A tleap script that builds the chain and sets N, CA, C and O, in Angstrom:
source leaprc.protein.ff14SB
mol = sequence {
  NMET ASN GLN PRO GLU LEU PHE PRO VAL LYS
  VAL SER GLY GLU ALA SER PHE SER LEU CYS
  ARG LYS TYR ARG TYR SER LEU LEU ARG ARG
  TRP ALA PRO PRO GLN GLU PRO ASP LYS PRO
  ALA LEU ARG TYR CYS MET PHE ILE GLY LEU
  ASN PRO SER THR ALA ASP GLU ARG ALA ASP
  ASP PRO THR ILE ARG ARG CYS ILE ARG PHE
  ALA ARG GLY TRP GLY TYR ASP GLY LEU VAL
  MET ALA ASN VAL PHE PRO LEU ARG SER THR
  ASP PRO LYS SER LEU ALA LEU THR PRO VAL
  PRO ARG ASN GLU LEU ARG ARG ASN TRP GLN
  ALA ILE ALA ALA GLU ILE ARG ASP CYS PRO
  CLEU
}
set mol.1.N position { -9.619 145.933 69.948 }
set mol.1.CA position { -8.140 145.023 69.869 }
set mol.1.C position { -7.704 145.159 68.198 }
set mol.1.O position { -8.422 144.827 67.254 }
set mol.2.N position { -6.733 145.569 68.142 }
set mol.2.CA position { -5.485 145.327 66.902 }
set mol.2.C position { -5.740 144.431 66.417 }
set mol.2.O position { -6.011 143.600 67.284 }
set mol.3.N position { -5.874 143.865 65.049 }
set mol.3.CA position { -5.717 142.902 64.447 }
set mol.3.C position { -4.997 143.135 63.428 }
set mol.3.O position { -5.108 144.093 62.664 }
set mol.4.N position { -3.805 141.786 63.350 }
set mol.4.CA position { -2.983 142.014 61.950 }
set mol.4.C position { -3.499 141.932 61.047 }
set mol.4.O position { -4.535 141.326 60.774 }
set mol.5.N position { -2.551 142.806 60.186 }
set mol.5.CA position { -2.973 143.075 58.810 }
set mol.5.C position { -2.850 141.689 58.050 }
set mol.5.O position { -1.979 140.851 58.282 }
set mol.6.N position { -3.716 141.593 57.240 }
set mol.6.CA position { -3.932 140.483 56.147 }
set mol.6.C position { -2.564 140.455 54.972 }
set mol.6.O position { -1.927 139.466 54.607 }
set mol.7.N position { -2.415 141.686 54.612 }
set mol.7.CA position { -1.528 141.997 53.656 }
set mol.7.C position { -0.437 142.948 54.109 }
set mol.7.O position { -0.541 144.124 53.759 }
set mol.8.N position { 0.862 142.476 55.036 }
set mol.8.CA position { 1.620 143.479 55.269 }
set mol.8.C position { 2.398 144.185 54.234 }
set mol.8.O position { 2.989 143.599 53.327 }
set mol.9.N position { 2.378 145.546 54.409 }
set mol.9.CA position { 2.828 146.483 53.221 }
set mol.9.C position { 4.392 146.616 53.503 }
set mol.9.O position { 4.944 146.860 54.576 }
set mol.10.N position { 5.024 146.361 52.099 }
set mol.10.CA position { 6.382 146.542 52.094 }
set mol.10.C position { 6.830 147.961 52.271 }
set mol.10.O position { 6.515 148.896 51.535 }
set mol.11.N position { 7.578 148.017 53.301 }
set mol.11.CA position { 8.424 149.609 53.291 }
set mol.11.C position { 9.771 149.312 52.904 }
set mol.11.O position { 10.518 148.349 53.073 }
set mol.12.N position { 9.867 150.506 52.294 }
set mol.12.CA position { 11.248 150.751 51.246 }
set mol.12.C position { 12.265 151.896 52.281 }
set mol.12.O position { 11.666 152.790 52.878 }
set mol.13.N position { 13.308 151.815 52.376 }
set mol.13.CA position { 13.719 152.614 53.295 }
set mol.13.C position { 15.104 153.503 52.464 }
set mol.13.O position { 15.554 153.031 51.420 }
set mol.14.N position { 15.607 154.626 52.976 }
set mol.14.CA position { 16.632 155.463 52.247 }
set mol.14.C position { 17.396 156.227 53.874 }
set mol.14.O position { 16.655 156.562 54.798 }
set mol.15.N position { 18.545 156.348 53.930 }
set mol.15.CA position { 19.228 157.171 54.657 }
set mol.15.C position { 20.486 157.827 54.168 }
set mol.15.O position { 21.278 157.452 53.304 }
set mol.16.N position { 20.479 158.974 54.981 }
set mol.16.CA position { 21.850 159.940 54.493 }
set mol.16.C position { 22.658 159.766 55.772 }
set mol.16.O position { 22.148 160.120 56.836 }
set mol.17.N position { 24.173 159.123 55.736 }
set mol.17.CA position { 24.712 159.125 56.767 }
set mol.17.C position { 26.074 159.860 56.214 }
set mol.17.O position { 26.140 160.026 54.996 }
set mol.18.N position { 27.014 160.248 56.921 }
set mol.18.CA position { 28.524 160.813 57.261 }
set mol.18.C position { 29.308 159.438 56.458 }
set mol.18.O position { 28.824 158.324 56.261 }
set mol.19.N position { 30.563 159.910 56.114 }
set mol.19.CA position { 31.137 158.778 54.931 }
set mol.19.C position { 31.331 157.611 56.206 }
set mol.19.O position { 31.109 156.424 55.967 }
set mol.20.N position { 31.670 157.973 57.278 }
set mol.20.CA position { 32.304 156.878 58.439 }
set mol.20.C position { 31.144 156.135 59.091 }
set mol.20.O position { 31.389 155.136 59.767 }
set mol.21.N position { 29.955 156.544 58.933 }
set mol.21.CA position { 28.536 156.212 59.425 }
set mol.21.C position { 28.393 156.531 60.679 }
set mol.21.O position { 27.697 155.871 61.450 }
set mol.22.N position { 29.003 157.516 60.988 }
set mol.22.CA position { 29.172 157.611 62.754 }
set mol.22.C position { 27.929 158.388 62.960 }
set mol.22.O position { 27.265 158.131 63.964 }
set mol.23.N position { 27.432 159.529 61.940 }
set mol.23.CA position { 26.362 160.306 61.806 }
set mol.23.C position { 25.355 160.070 60.972 }
set mol.23.O position { 25.690 159.678 59.854 }
set mol.24.N position { 24.008 160.216 61.224 }
set mol.24.CA position { 23.202 159.962 60.437 }
set mol.24.C position { 22.232 161.216 60.294 }
set mol.24.O position { 21.788 161.776 61.296 }
set mol.25.N position { 22.000 161.527 59.327 }
set mol.25.CA position { 21.182 162.694 58.811 }
set mol.25.C position { 20.094 163.166 58.658 }
set mol.25.O position { 19.635 164.269 58.955 }
set mol.26.N position { 19.547 162.044 58.036 }
set mol.26.CA position { 18.205 161.897 57.928 }
set mol.26.C position { 17.969 160.133 57.310 }
set mol.26.O position { 18.721 159.331 56.756 }
set mol.27.N position { 16.449 160.095 57.778 }
set mol.27.CA position { 16.316 158.355 57.584 }
set mol.27.C position { 14.849 158.852 56.772 }
set mol.27.O position { 14.139 159.743 57.239 }
set mol.28.N position { 14.511 158.092 55.428 }
set mol.28.CA position { 13.121 158.020 55.360 }
set mol.28.C position { 12.606 156.576 54.865 }
set mol.28.O position { 13.343 155.828 54.222 }
set mol.29.N position { 11.313 156.250 55.204 }
set mol.29.CA position { 10.807 155.388 55.111 }
set mol.29.C position { 9.177 155.455 54.433 }
set mol.29.O position { 8.220 156.054 54.925 }
set mol.30.N position { 9.201 154.609 53.098 }
set mol.30.CA position { 7.704 154.705 52.229 }
set mol.30.C position { 7.171 153.465 52.178 }
set mol.30.O position { 7.817 152.442 51.955 }
set mol.31.N position { 6.075 153.525 52.368 }
set mol.31.CA position { 5.251 152.179 52.335 }
set mol.31.C position { 4.179 152.163 51.173 }
set mol.31.O position { 3.516 151.210 50.765 }
set mol.32.N position { 4.193 153.478 50.752 }
set mol.32.CA position { 3.267 153.635 49.189 }
set mol.32.C position { 4.127 153.802 48.101 }
set mol.32.O position { 5.193 154.418 48.116 }
set mol.33.N position { 3.504 153.101 46.953 }
set mol.33.CA position { 4.208 153.062 45.648 }
set mol.33.C position { 4.850 154.510 45.204 }
set mol.33.O position { 4.324 155.604 45.415 }
set mol.34.N position { 6.030 154.286 44.582 }
set mol.34.CA position { 6.549 155.708 44.032 }
set mol.34.C position { 5.346 156.502 43.374 }
set mol.34.O position { 4.560 156.013 42.564 }
set mol.35.N position { 5.328 157.649 43.792 }
set mol.35.CA position { 4.764 158.774 43.054 }
set mol.35.C position { 4.766 158.313 41.378 }
set mol.35.O position { 5.798 157.840 40.901 }
set mol.36.N position { 3.643 158.474 40.610 }
set mol.36.CA position { 3.268 158.478 39.319 }
set mol.36.C position { 3.055 159.956 38.847 }
set mol.36.O position { 2.413 160.666 39.622 }
set mol.37.N position { 3.557 160.580 37.552 }
set mol.37.CA position { 3.396 162.001 37.077 }
set mol.37.C position { 1.583 162.337 37.329 }
set mol.37.O position { 1.249 163.463 37.697 }
set mol.38.N position { 0.801 161.529 37.151 }
set mol.38.CA position { -0.563 162.069 36.985 }
set mol.38.C position { -1.272 161.748 38.702 }
set mol.38.O position { -2.368 162.198 39.037 }
set mol.39.N position { -0.602 161.106 39.397 }
set mol.39.CA position { -1.005 160.980 40.926 }
set mol.39.C position { -0.687 162.068 41.975 }
set mol.39.O position { 0.349 162.717 41.834 }
set mol.40.N position { -1.430 162.287 42.916 }
set mol.40.CA position { -1.092 163.180 43.845 }
set mol.40.C position { 0.291 162.838 44.591 }
set mol.40.O position { 0.716 161.683 44.623 }
set mol.41.N position { 0.977 163.937 45.200 }
set mol.41.CA position { 2.210 163.929 45.711 }
set mol.41.C position { 1.840 162.857 47.032 }
set mol.41.O position { 0.813 162.920 47.709 }
set mol.42.N position { 2.763 162.039 47.171 }
set mol.42.CA position { 3.049 161.147 48.555 }
set mol.42.C position { 3.071 161.992 49.584 }
set mol.42.O position { 3.652 163.074 49.508 }
set mol.43.N position { 2.435 161.582 50.661 }
set mol.43.CA position { 2.169 162.627 51.851 }
set mol.43.C position { 3.516 162.030 52.989 }
set mol.43.O position { 3.729 160.841 53.225 }
set mol.44.N position { 4.177 163.026 53.481 }
set mol.44.CA position { 5.448 162.264 54.604 }
set mol.44.C position { 5.036 162.937 55.726 }
set mol.44.O position { 4.643 164.101 55.650 }
set mol.45.N position { 5.083 162.327 56.764 }
set mol.45.CA position { 5.339 162.722 58.161 }
set mol.45.C position { 7.080 162.973 58.939 }
set mol.45.O position { 7.987 162.203 59.255 }
set mol.46.N position { 6.977 163.735 58.969 }
set mol.46.CA position { 8.417 163.982 59.435 }
set mol.46.C position { 8.274 164.071 61.381 }
set mol.46.O position { 7.404 164.531 62.121 }
set mol.47.N position { 9.315 163.529 61.581 }
set mol.47.CA position { 9.589 163.086 63.335 }
set mol.47.C position { 11.051 163.978 63.798 }
set mol.47.O position { 12.116 163.898 63.186 }
set mol.48.N position { 10.908 164.472 64.510 }
set mol.48.CA position { 12.692 164.813 64.646 }
set mol.48.C position { 12.926 164.317 66.079 }
set mol.48.O position { 12.048 164.646 66.877 }
set mol.49.N position { 13.854 163.653 66.513 }
set mol.49.CA position { 14.340 163.353 67.763 }
set mol.49.C position { 15.408 163.812 68.203 }
set mol.49.O position { 15.814 164.879 67.743 }
set mol.50.N position { 16.143 163.128 69.208 }
set mol.50.CA position { 16.976 163.913 69.716 }
set mol.50.C position { 18.197 163.491 69.043 }
set mol.50.O position { 18.922 164.335 68.516 }
set mol.51.N position { 18.504 162.145 69.019 }
set mol.51.CA position { 19.552 161.742 68.047 }
set mol.51.C position { 19.034 160.395 67.541 }
set mol.51.O position { 18.096 159.839 68.113 }
set mol.52.N position { 19.714 159.799 66.337 }
set mol.52.CA position { 19.738 158.405 65.860 }
set mol.52.C position { 20.231 157.327 66.739 }
set mol.52.O position { 21.223 157.301 67.467 }
set mol.53.N position { 19.284 156.410 66.503 }
set mol.53.CA position { 19.842 154.829 67.088 }
set mol.53.C position { 20.621 153.975 66.268 }
set mol.53.O position { 21.658 154.430 65.785 }
set mol.54.N position { 20.281 152.804 66.036 }
set mol.54.CA position { 20.470 152.077 64.886 }
set mol.54.C position { 19.900 151.940 64.038 }
set mol.54.O position { 20.251 150.851 63.585 }
set mol.55.N position { 18.933 152.484 63.242 }
set mol.55.CA position { 18.392 152.352 61.990 }
set mol.55.C position { 19.182 152.948 61.136 }
set mol.55.O position { 19.686 154.067 61.243 }
set mol.56.N position { 19.322 151.924 59.988 }
set mol.56.CA position { 19.696 152.509 58.525 }
set mol.56.C position { 18.761 152.471 57.256 }
set mol.56.O position { 17.534 152.559 57.271 }
set mol.57.N position { 19.484 152.339 56.283 }
set mol.57.CA position { 18.344 152.304 54.952 }
set mol.57.C position { 17.799 150.729 55.256 }
set mol.57.O position { 16.689 150.480 54.786 }
set mol.58.N position { 18.227 150.049 55.722 }
set mol.58.CA position { 17.440 148.635 55.542 }
set mol.58.C position { 17.093 148.204 56.793 }
set mol.58.O position { 16.370 147.211 56.707 }
set mol.59.N position { 17.345 148.595 58.101 }
set mol.59.CA position { 16.884 147.840 59.353 }
set mol.59.C position { 16.319 148.935 60.074 }
set mol.59.O position { 16.882 150.028 60.019 }
set mol.60.N position { 15.299 148.784 60.728 }
set mol.60.CA position { 14.469 149.990 61.743 }
set mol.60.C position { 15.007 149.341 63.105 }
set mol.60.O position { 15.527 148.234 63.241 }
set mol.61.N position { 14.784 150.173 63.937 }
set mol.61.CA position { 15.021 149.939 65.286 }
set mol.61.C position { 13.773 150.267 66.155 }
set mol.61.O position { 12.852 150.913 65.655 }
set mol.62.N position { 13.717 149.827 67.474 }
set mol.62.CA position { 12.196 150.329 68.245 }
set mol.62.C position { 11.569 151.578 67.837 }
set mol.62.O position { 10.405 151.494 67.445 }
set mol.63.N position { 12.154 152.773 67.859 }
set mol.63.CA position { 11.814 154.056 67.682 }
set mol.63.C position { 11.034 154.487 66.165 }
set mol.63.O position { 10.027 155.165 65.958 }
set mol.64.N position { 12.033 153.729 65.164 }
set mol.64.CA position { 11.392 153.803 63.649 }
set mol.64.C position { 10.042 153.024 63.490 }
set mol.64.O position { 9.101 153.418 62.800 }
set mol.65.N position { 10.080 151.550 64.421 }
set mol.65.CA position { 8.886 150.885 64.033 }
set mol.65.C position { 7.699 151.864 64.957 }
set mol.65.O position { 6.564 151.880 64.479 }
set mol.66.N position { 7.839 152.331 65.709 }
set mol.66.CA position { 7.142 153.014 66.566 }
set mol.66.C position { 6.430 154.161 65.543 }
set mol.66.O position { 5.228 154.140 65.277 }
set mol.67.N position { 7.522 155.313 64.939 }
set mol.67.CA position { 7.068 156.010 64.218 }
set mol.67.C position { 6.098 155.782 62.648 }
set mol.67.O position { 5.229 156.462 62.102 }
set mol.68.N position { 6.754 154.510 62.321 }
set mol.68.CA position { 6.040 153.875 61.311 }
set mol.68.C position { 4.403 153.723 61.892 }
set mol.68.O position { 3.370 154.318 61.586 }
set mol.69.N position { 4.568 153.124 62.431 }
set mol.69.CA position { 2.907 152.596 63.482 }
set mol.69.C position { 2.024 154.115 63.225 }
set mol.69.O position { 1.011 154.115 62.525 }
set mol.70.N position { 2.366 154.945 63.655 }
set mol.70.CA position { 1.919 156.338 64.120 }
set mol.70.C position { 1.595 156.946 62.535 }
set mol.70.O position { 0.474 157.266 62.139 }
set mol.71.N position { 2.750 157.012 61.812 }
set mol.71.CA position { 2.326 157.499 60.480 }
set mol.71.C position { 1.500 157.084 59.668 }
set mol.71.O position { 0.786 157.832 58.999 }
set mol.72.N position { 1.475 155.403 59.596 }
set mol.72.CA position { 0.350 154.937 58.950 }
set mol.72.C position { -0.801 155.092 59.559 }
set mol.72.O position { -1.730 155.411 58.816 }
set mol.73.N position { -1.063 154.953 60.795 }
set mol.73.CA position { -2.530 155.195 61.350 }
set mol.73.C position { -3.027 156.546 60.928 }
set mol.73.O position { -4.220 156.826 60.809 }
set mol.74.N position { -1.980 157.397 60.701 }
set mol.74.CA position { -2.597 158.912 60.427 }
set mol.74.C position { -3.126 159.149 59.290 }
set mol.74.O position { -3.831 160.108 58.975 }
set mol.75.N position { -2.594 157.774 58.309 }
set mol.75.CA position { -3.128 158.018 57.090 }
set mol.75.C position { -1.583 158.406 55.862 }
set mol.75.O position { -1.722 158.272 54.646 }
set mol.76.N position { -0.508 158.777 56.367 }
set mol.76.CA position { 0.648 158.985 55.538 }
set mol.76.C position { 0.995 157.869 54.595 }
set mol.76.O position { 0.617 156.701 54.677 }
set mol.77.N position { 1.796 158.427 53.660 }
set mol.77.CA position { 2.893 157.304 52.762 }
set mol.77.C position { 3.974 156.954 52.953 }
set mol.77.O position { 4.608 156.173 52.243 }
set mol.78.N position { 4.441 157.627 54.215 }
set mol.78.CA position { 5.904 157.816 54.253 }
set mol.78.C position { 6.495 158.546 55.391 }
set mol.78.O position { 5.883 159.582 55.651 }
set mol.79.N position { 7.568 158.282 56.182 }
set mol.79.CA position { 7.991 159.153 56.883 }
set mol.79.C position { 9.469 159.655 56.711 }
set mol.79.O position { 10.262 158.955 56.080 }
set mol.80.N position { 9.847 160.826 57.247 }
set mol.80.CA position { 11.226 161.229 57.279 }
set mol.80.C position { 11.565 161.626 58.827 }
set mol.80.O position { 10.860 162.478 59.369 }
set mol.81.N position { 12.578 161.050 59.500 }
set mol.81.CA position { 13.130 160.991 60.541 }
set mol.81.C position { 14.405 161.989 60.545 }
set mol.81.O position { 15.272 161.911 59.674 }
set mol.82.N position { 14.442 162.830 61.483 }
set mol.82.CA position { 15.523 163.720 61.539 }
set mol.82.C position { 16.013 163.749 62.980 }
set mol.82.O position { 15.351 163.145 63.824 }
set mol.83.N position { 17.143 164.417 63.339 }
set mol.83.CA position { 17.437 164.615 64.804 }
set mol.83.C position { 17.984 165.858 65.010 }
set mol.83.O position { 18.224 166.520 64.000 }
set mol.84.N position { 18.215 166.289 65.995 }
set mol.84.CA position { 18.531 167.336 66.578 }
set mol.84.C position { 20.259 167.340 66.556 }
set mol.84.O position { 20.995 168.216 66.102 }
set mol.85.N position { 20.570 166.243 67.109 }
set mol.85.CA position { 22.058 165.938 67.074 }
set mol.85.C position { 22.367 164.579 66.108 }
set mol.85.O position { 21.587 163.651 66.327 }
set mol.86.N position { 23.218 164.374 65.249 }
set mol.86.CA position { 23.666 163.692 64.258 }
set mol.86.C position { 24.129 162.185 64.568 }
set mol.86.O position { 24.014 161.138 63.931 }
set mol.87.N position { 24.878 162.609 66.203 }
set mol.87.CA position { 25.731 160.870 66.301 }
set mol.87.C position { 24.782 159.968 66.573 }
set mol.87.O position { 23.848 160.161 67.351 }
set mol.88.N position { 25.004 158.884 65.900 }
set mol.88.CA position { 24.244 157.392 65.998 }
set mol.88.C position { 25.020 156.998 67.797 }
set mol.88.O position { 26.181 157.045 68.203 }
set mol.89.N position { 23.731 156.634 68.461 }
set mol.89.CA position { 24.092 156.117 69.946 }
set mol.89.C position { 22.714 155.694 70.585 }
set mol.89.O position { 21.679 156.355 70.668 }
set mol.90.N position { 22.992 154.370 71.028 }
set mol.90.CA position { 21.754 153.719 71.954 }
set mol.90.C position { 21.473 154.336 73.071 }
set mol.90.O position { 20.365 154.192 73.588 }
set mol.91.N position { 22.500 155.175 73.661 }
set mol.91.CA position { 22.543 156.027 74.995 }
set mol.91.C position { 22.377 157.657 75.058 }
set mol.91.O position { 23.383 158.353 74.916 }
set mol.92.N position { 21.139 158.234 75.264 }
set mol.92.CA position { 21.199 159.410 74.643 }
set mol.92.C position { 21.885 160.320 75.670 }
set mol.92.O position { 22.150 161.474 75.336 }
set mol.93.N position { 22.182 159.886 76.868 }
set mol.93.CA position { 23.168 160.462 77.868 }
set mol.93.C position { 24.168 160.655 77.651 }
set mol.93.O position { 24.712 161.593 78.234 }
set mol.94.N position { 24.921 159.842 76.679 }
set mol.94.CA position { 26.424 159.743 76.230 }
set mol.94.C position { 26.730 160.739 75.561 }
set mol.94.O position { 27.932 161.004 75.549 }
set mol.95.N position { 25.655 161.783 74.654 }
set mol.95.CA position { 25.605 162.971 73.704 }
set mol.95.C position { 26.360 163.962 74.798 }
set mol.95.O position { 27.216 164.733 74.364 }
set mol.96.N position { 26.081 163.948 76.073 }
set mol.96.CA position { 26.767 165.196 76.957 }
set mol.96.C position { 28.343 165.104 76.738 }
set mol.96.O position { 29.043 166.117 76.750 }
set mol.97.N position { 28.854 163.836 76.537 }
set mol.97.CA position { 29.964 163.095 76.712 }
set mol.97.C position { 31.082 163.416 75.617 }
set mol.97.O position { 32.263 163.719 75.787 }
set mol.98.N position { 30.341 163.256 74.428 }
set mol.98.CA position { 30.763 163.057 72.936 }
set mol.98.C position { 30.546 164.210 72.157 }
set mol.98.O position { 29.500 164.522 71.588 }
set mol.99.N position { 31.950 165.011 72.180 }
set mol.99.CA position { 31.457 166.351 71.607 }
set mol.99.C position { 31.280 165.913 69.573 }
set mol.99.O position { 31.974 165.132 68.921 }
set mol.100.N position { 30.287 166.646 69.173 }
set mol.100.CA position { 30.087 166.413 67.850 }
set mol.100.C position { 30.796 167.481 66.946 }
set mol.100.O position { 30.628 168.650 67.290 }
set mol.101.N position { 31.579 167.238 65.819 }
set mol.101.CA position { 32.404 168.405 65.231 }
set mol.101.C position { 31.216 169.089 64.650 }
set mol.101.O position { 30.081 168.649 64.465 }
set mol.102.N position { 31.912 170.696 64.311 }
set mol.102.CA position { 30.699 171.453 63.943 }
set mol.102.C position { 30.412 171.233 62.519 }
set mol.102.O position { 29.342 171.571 62.015 }
set mol.103.N position { 31.481 170.597 61.788 }
set mol.103.CA position { 30.621 170.423 60.411 }
set mol.103.C position { 29.456 169.449 60.352 }
set mol.103.O position { 28.508 169.582 59.578 }
set mol.104.N position { 29.616 168.323 61.349 }
set mol.104.CA position { 28.539 167.509 61.201 }
set mol.104.C position { 27.475 168.180 61.866 }
set mol.104.O position { 26.333 168.117 61.412 }
set mol.105.N position { 27.720 168.762 62.812 }
set mol.105.CA position { 26.272 169.700 63.093 }
set mol.105.C position { 25.498 170.536 62.094 }
set mol.105.O position { 24.280 170.623 61.934 }
set mol.106.N position { 26.522 171.145 61.446 }
set mol.106.CA position { 26.022 171.845 59.973 }
set mol.106.C position { 25.649 170.750 59.079 }
set mol.106.O position { 24.653 171.111 58.453 }
set mol.107.N position { 26.015 169.556 58.739 }
set mol.107.CA position { 25.716 168.680 57.523 }
set mol.107.C position { 24.111 168.467 58.257 }
set mol.107.O position { 23.242 168.660 57.406 }
set mol.108.N position { 23.610 168.160 59.464 }
set mol.108.CA position { 22.988 167.733 59.978 }
set mol.108.C position { 21.384 168.721 60.186 }
set mol.108.O position { 20.267 168.245 60.388 }
set mol.109.N position { 21.741 170.111 60.060 }
set mol.109.CA position { 20.898 170.946 60.012 }
set mol.109.C position { 20.901 171.348 58.793 }
set mol.109.O position { 19.757 171.741 58.568 }
set mol.110.N position { 21.525 171.470 57.899 }
set mol.110.CA position { 21.273 171.510 56.366 }
set mol.110.C position { 20.478 170.385 55.934 }
set mol.110.O position { 19.469 170.695 55.301 }
set mol.111.N position { 20.708 169.011 56.142 }
set mol.111.CA position { 19.654 167.763 55.768 }
set mol.111.C position { 18.149 168.249 56.273 }
set mol.111.O position { 17.102 168.145 55.633 }
set mol.112.N position { 18.357 168.886 57.781 }
set mol.112.CA position { 16.762 169.105 58.181 }
set mol.112.C position { 16.041 170.093 57.416 }
set mol.112.O position { 14.864 170.079 57.057 }
set mol.113.N position { 17.031 171.036 57.210 }
set mol.113.CA position { 16.435 172.301 56.458 }
set mol.113.C position { 16.181 172.128 54.970 }
set mol.113.O position { 15.578 172.997 54.340 }
set mol.114.N position { 16.667 170.935 54.359 }
set mol.114.CA position { 16.498 170.447 53.230 }
set mol.114.C position { 15.132 169.398 52.988 }
set mol.114.O position { 14.513 169.104 51.966 }
set mol.115.N position { 15.017 169.099 54.033 }
set mol.115.CA position { 13.584 168.072 53.961 }
set mol.115.C position { 12.462 168.924 54.410 }
set mol.115.O position { 11.311 168.684 54.045 }
set mol.116.N position { 12.753 169.893 55.173 }
set mol.116.CA position { 11.501 171.093 55.554 }
set mol.116.C position { 11.241 171.822 54.384 }
set mol.116.O position { 10.104 172.019 53.957 }
set mol.117.N position { 12.331 172.249 53.825 }
set mol.117.CA position { 11.769 173.063 52.570 }
set mol.117.C position { 11.098 172.411 51.679 }
set mol.117.O position { 10.145 173.052 51.237 }
set mol.118.N position { 11.273 171.129 51.149 }
set mol.118.CA position { 10.480 170.303 50.572 }
set mol.118.C position { 8.983 169.475 50.676 }
set mol.118.O position { 8.309 168.721 49.973 }
set mol.119.N position { 8.921 170.086 51.951 }
set mol.119.CA position { 7.565 169.581 52.276 }
set mol.119.C position { 6.381 170.800 51.839 }
set mol.119.O position { 6.670 171.995 51.779 }
set mol.120.N position { 5.124 170.293 51.576 }
set mol.120.CA position { 4.151 170.957 51.407 }
set mol.120.C position { 3.455 171.200 52.586 }
set mol.120.O position { 3.056 170.402 53.434 }
set mol.121.N position { 3.330 172.819 52.505 }
set mol.121.CA position { 2.499 173.345 53.859 }
set mol.121.C position { 1.058 173.090 53.605 }
set mol.121.O position { 0.219 173.388 54.455 }
savepdb mol mol.pdb
quit
């Protein structure tokens, strides 16, 4: 049986959006303190989903809360969430009916490539 944590961890967040905030390119959650120069690098877990839902730089949605639980349980210091499609929607089936402009798809793939490029292997 899982016990509640005695000292809940503060989670900080960042997100990258289009100017209209209709498209989200990446989302970051960190629960470890920021990296200090003489300490080892923070370890991030990357998740790639189909499309972003309602989470932003301040609020989590059920998927992000679940990913945080997984990443913390696996011993990571934070997570990066990326998606195949950048359109924010609570209904993934609607993606087939909503065309995403090519420039938004390109920005999304560039954001994913940048996140992967920065990850140590």
